[in-house]
Short mmCIF file of N, CA and C in Angstrom, two decimals:
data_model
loop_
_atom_site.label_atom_id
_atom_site.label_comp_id
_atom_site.label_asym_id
_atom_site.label_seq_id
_atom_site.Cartn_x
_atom_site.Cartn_y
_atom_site.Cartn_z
N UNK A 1 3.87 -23.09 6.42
CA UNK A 1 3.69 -21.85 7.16
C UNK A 1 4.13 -20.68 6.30
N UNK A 2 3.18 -19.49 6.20
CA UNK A 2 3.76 -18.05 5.71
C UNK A 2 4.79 -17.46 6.07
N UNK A 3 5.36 -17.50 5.44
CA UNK A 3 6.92 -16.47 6.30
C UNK A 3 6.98 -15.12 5.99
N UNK A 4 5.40 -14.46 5.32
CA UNK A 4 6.04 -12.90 5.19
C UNK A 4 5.24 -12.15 5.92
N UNK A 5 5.83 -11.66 6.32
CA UNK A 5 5.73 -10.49 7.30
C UNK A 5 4.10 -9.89 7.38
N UNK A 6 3.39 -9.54 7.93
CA UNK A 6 2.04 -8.85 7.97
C UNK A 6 2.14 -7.47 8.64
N UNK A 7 1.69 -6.38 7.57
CA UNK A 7 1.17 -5.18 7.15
C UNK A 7 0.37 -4.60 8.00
N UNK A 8 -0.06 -3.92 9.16
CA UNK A 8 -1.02 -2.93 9.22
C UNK A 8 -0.99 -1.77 9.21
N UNK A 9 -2.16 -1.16 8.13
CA UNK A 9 -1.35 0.02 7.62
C UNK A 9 -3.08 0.99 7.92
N UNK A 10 -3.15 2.05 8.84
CA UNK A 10 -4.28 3.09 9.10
C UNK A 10 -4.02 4.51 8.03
N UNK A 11 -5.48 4.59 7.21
CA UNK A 11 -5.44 5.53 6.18
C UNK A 11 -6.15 6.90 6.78
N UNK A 12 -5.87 8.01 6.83
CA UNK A 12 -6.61 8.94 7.90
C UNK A 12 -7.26 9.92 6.50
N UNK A 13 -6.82 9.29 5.22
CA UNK A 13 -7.75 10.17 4.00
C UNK A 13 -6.62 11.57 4.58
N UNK A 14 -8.32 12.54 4.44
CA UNK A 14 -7.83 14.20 4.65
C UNK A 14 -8.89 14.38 5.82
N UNK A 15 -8.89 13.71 7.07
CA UNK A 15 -9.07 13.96 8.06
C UNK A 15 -8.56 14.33 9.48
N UNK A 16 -6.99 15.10 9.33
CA UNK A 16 -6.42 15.17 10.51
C UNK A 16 -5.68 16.17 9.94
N UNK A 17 -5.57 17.16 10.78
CA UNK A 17 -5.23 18.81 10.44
C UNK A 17 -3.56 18.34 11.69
N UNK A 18 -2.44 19.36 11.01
CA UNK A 18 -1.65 18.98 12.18
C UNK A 18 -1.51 18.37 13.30
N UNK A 19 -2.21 19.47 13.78
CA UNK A 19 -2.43 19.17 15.77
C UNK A 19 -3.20 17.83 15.92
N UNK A 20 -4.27 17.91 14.97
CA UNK A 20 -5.06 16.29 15.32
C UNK A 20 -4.36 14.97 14.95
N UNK A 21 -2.91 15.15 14.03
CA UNK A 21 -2.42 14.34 13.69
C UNK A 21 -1.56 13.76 14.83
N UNK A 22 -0.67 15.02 15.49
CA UNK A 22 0.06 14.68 16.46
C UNK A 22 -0.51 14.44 17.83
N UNK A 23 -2.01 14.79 18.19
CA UNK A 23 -2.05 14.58 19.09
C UNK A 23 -2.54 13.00 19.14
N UNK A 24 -2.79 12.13 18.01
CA UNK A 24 -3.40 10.94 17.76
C UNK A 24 -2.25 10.51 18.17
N UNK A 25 -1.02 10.70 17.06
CA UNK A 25 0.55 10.17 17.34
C UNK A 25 0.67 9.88 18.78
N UNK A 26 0.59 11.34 19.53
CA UNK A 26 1.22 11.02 20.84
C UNK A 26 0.41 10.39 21.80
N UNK A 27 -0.67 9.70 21.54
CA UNK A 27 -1.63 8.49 21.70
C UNK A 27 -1.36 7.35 21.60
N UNK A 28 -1.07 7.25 20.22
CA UNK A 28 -1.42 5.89 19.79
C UNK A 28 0.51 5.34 19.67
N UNK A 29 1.19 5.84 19.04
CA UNK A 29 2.91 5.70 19.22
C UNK A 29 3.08 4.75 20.94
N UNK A 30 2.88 5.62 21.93
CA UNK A 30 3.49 5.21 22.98
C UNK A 30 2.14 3.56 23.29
N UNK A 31 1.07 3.33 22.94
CA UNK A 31 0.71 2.25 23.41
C UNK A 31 0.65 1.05 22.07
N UNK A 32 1.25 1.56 21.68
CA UNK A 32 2.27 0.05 20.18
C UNK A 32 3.07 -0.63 21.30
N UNK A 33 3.28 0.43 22.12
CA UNK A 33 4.44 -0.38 23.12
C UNK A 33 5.56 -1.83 22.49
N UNK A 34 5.68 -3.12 22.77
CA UNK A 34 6.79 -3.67 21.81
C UNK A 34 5.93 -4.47 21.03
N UNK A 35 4.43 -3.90 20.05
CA UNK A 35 3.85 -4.80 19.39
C UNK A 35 4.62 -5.35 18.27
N UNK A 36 5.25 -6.82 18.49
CA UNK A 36 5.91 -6.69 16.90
C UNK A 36 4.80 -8.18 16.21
N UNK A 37 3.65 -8.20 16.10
CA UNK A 37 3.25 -9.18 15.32
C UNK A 37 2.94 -8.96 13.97
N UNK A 38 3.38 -7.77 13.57
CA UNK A 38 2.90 -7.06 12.34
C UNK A 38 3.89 -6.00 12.27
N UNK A 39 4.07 -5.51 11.60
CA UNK A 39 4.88 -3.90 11.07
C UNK A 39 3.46 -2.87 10.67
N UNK A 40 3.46 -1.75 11.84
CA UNK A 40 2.80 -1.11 11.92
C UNK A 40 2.77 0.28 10.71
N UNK A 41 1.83 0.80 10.16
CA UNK A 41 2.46 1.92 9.10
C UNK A 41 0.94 3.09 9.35
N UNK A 42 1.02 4.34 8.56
CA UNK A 42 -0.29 5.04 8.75
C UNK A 42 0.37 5.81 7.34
N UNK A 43 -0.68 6.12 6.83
CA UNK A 43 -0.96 6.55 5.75
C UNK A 43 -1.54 8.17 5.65
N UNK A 44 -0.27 8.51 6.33
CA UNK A 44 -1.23 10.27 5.83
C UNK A 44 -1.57 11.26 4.69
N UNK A 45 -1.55 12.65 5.02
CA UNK A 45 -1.61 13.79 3.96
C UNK A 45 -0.17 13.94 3.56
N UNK A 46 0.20 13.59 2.73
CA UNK A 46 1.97 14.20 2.35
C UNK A 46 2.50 15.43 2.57
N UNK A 47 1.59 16.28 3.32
CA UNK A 47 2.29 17.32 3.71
C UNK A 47 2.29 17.47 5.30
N UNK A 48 1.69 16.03 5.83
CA UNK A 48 1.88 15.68 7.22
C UNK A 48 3.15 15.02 7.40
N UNK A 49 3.82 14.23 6.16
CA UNK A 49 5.11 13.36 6.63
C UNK A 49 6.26 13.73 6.99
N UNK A 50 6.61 15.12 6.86
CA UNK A 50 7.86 15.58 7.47
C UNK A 50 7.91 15.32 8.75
N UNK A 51 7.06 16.29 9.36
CA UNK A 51 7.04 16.09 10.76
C UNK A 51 6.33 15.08 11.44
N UNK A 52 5.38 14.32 11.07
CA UNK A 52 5.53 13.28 11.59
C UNK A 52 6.25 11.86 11.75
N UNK A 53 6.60 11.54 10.33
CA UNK A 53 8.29 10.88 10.22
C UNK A 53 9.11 10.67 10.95
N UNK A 54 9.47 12.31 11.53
CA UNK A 54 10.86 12.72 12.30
C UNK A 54 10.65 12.18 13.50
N UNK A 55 9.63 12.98 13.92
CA UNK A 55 9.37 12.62 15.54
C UNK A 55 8.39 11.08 15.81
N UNK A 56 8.14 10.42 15.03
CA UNK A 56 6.97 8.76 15.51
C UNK A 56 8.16 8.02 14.48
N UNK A 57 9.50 7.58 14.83
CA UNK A 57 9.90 6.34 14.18
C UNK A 57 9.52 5.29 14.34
N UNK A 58 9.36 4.71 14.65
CA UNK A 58 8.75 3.80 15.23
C UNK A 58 7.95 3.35 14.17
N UNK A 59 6.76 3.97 13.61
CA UNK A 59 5.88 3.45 12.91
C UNK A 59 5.98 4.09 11.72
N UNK A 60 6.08 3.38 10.42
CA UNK A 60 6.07 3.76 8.58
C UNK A 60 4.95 4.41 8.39
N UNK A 61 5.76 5.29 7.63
CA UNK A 61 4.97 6.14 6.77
C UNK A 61 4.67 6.23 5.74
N UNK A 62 3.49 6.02 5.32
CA UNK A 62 3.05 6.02 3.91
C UNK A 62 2.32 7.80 3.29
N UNK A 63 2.25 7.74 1.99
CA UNK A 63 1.90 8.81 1.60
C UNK A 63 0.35 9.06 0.98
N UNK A 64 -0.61 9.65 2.16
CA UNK A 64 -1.60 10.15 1.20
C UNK A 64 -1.59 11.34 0.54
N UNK A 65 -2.55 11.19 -0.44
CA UNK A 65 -3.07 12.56 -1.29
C UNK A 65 -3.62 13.78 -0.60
N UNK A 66 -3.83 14.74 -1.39
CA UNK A 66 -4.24 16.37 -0.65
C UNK A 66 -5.26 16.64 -2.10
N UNK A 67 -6.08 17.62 -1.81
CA UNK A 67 -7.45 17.66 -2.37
C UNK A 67 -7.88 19.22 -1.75
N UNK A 68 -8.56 19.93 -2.30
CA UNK A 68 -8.96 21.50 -2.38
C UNK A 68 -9.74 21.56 -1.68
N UNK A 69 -10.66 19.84 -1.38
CA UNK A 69 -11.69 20.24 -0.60
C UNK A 69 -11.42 20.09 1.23
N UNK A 70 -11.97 20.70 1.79
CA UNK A 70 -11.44 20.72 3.53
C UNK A 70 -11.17 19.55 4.34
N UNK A 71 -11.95 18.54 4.13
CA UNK A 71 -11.76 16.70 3.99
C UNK A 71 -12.23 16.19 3.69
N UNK A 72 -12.45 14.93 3.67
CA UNK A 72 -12.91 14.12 3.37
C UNK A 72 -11.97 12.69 2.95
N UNK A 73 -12.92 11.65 2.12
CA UNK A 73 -12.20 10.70 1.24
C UNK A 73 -11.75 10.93 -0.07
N UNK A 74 -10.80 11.74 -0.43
CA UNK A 74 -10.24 11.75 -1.44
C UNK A 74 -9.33 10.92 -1.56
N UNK A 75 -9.06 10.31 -2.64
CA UNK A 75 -8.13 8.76 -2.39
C UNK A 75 -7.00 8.98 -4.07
N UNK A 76 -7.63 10.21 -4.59
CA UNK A 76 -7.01 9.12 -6.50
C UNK A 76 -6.00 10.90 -6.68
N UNK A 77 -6.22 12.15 -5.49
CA UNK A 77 -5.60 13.07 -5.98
C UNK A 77 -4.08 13.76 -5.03
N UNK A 78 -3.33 14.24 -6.16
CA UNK A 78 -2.47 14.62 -5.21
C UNK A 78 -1.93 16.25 -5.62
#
């Protein structure tokens, strides 16, 4: 049997402007409810992780990139 732990980790690119970030948060945070079959994580804009960090413990934070252009999939810039 595997004994390590399983990852799910949601990448939002450069598709969620503040407000759309938190209002997903205050969505999706409260119905994780006590999922523990996995360690949950999301992958934002690095200039989304302050404040979302602080206020969604609960779920890891990973760091995406930021890009000049308004969104999209930018994946390789920061």
């Amino acid at each position: 049997m595997n004994s390590r732990r399983k990852i799910f980790i949601g990448n939002w690119r450069m598709n969620k402007l503040p407000q759309e970030a938190t209002a997903f948060c205050e969505a999706f945070v409260p119905a994780l409810g006590s999922f523990t079959k996995a360690d949950v994580g999301i992958a934002a804009a690095g200039v989304l992780l302050p404040s979302l960090a602080t206020r969604y413990r609960s779920v890891q934070w990973y760091a995406q990139n930021c890009h000049w252009a308004a969104s999209g999939a930018f994946t390789g810039e920061v």
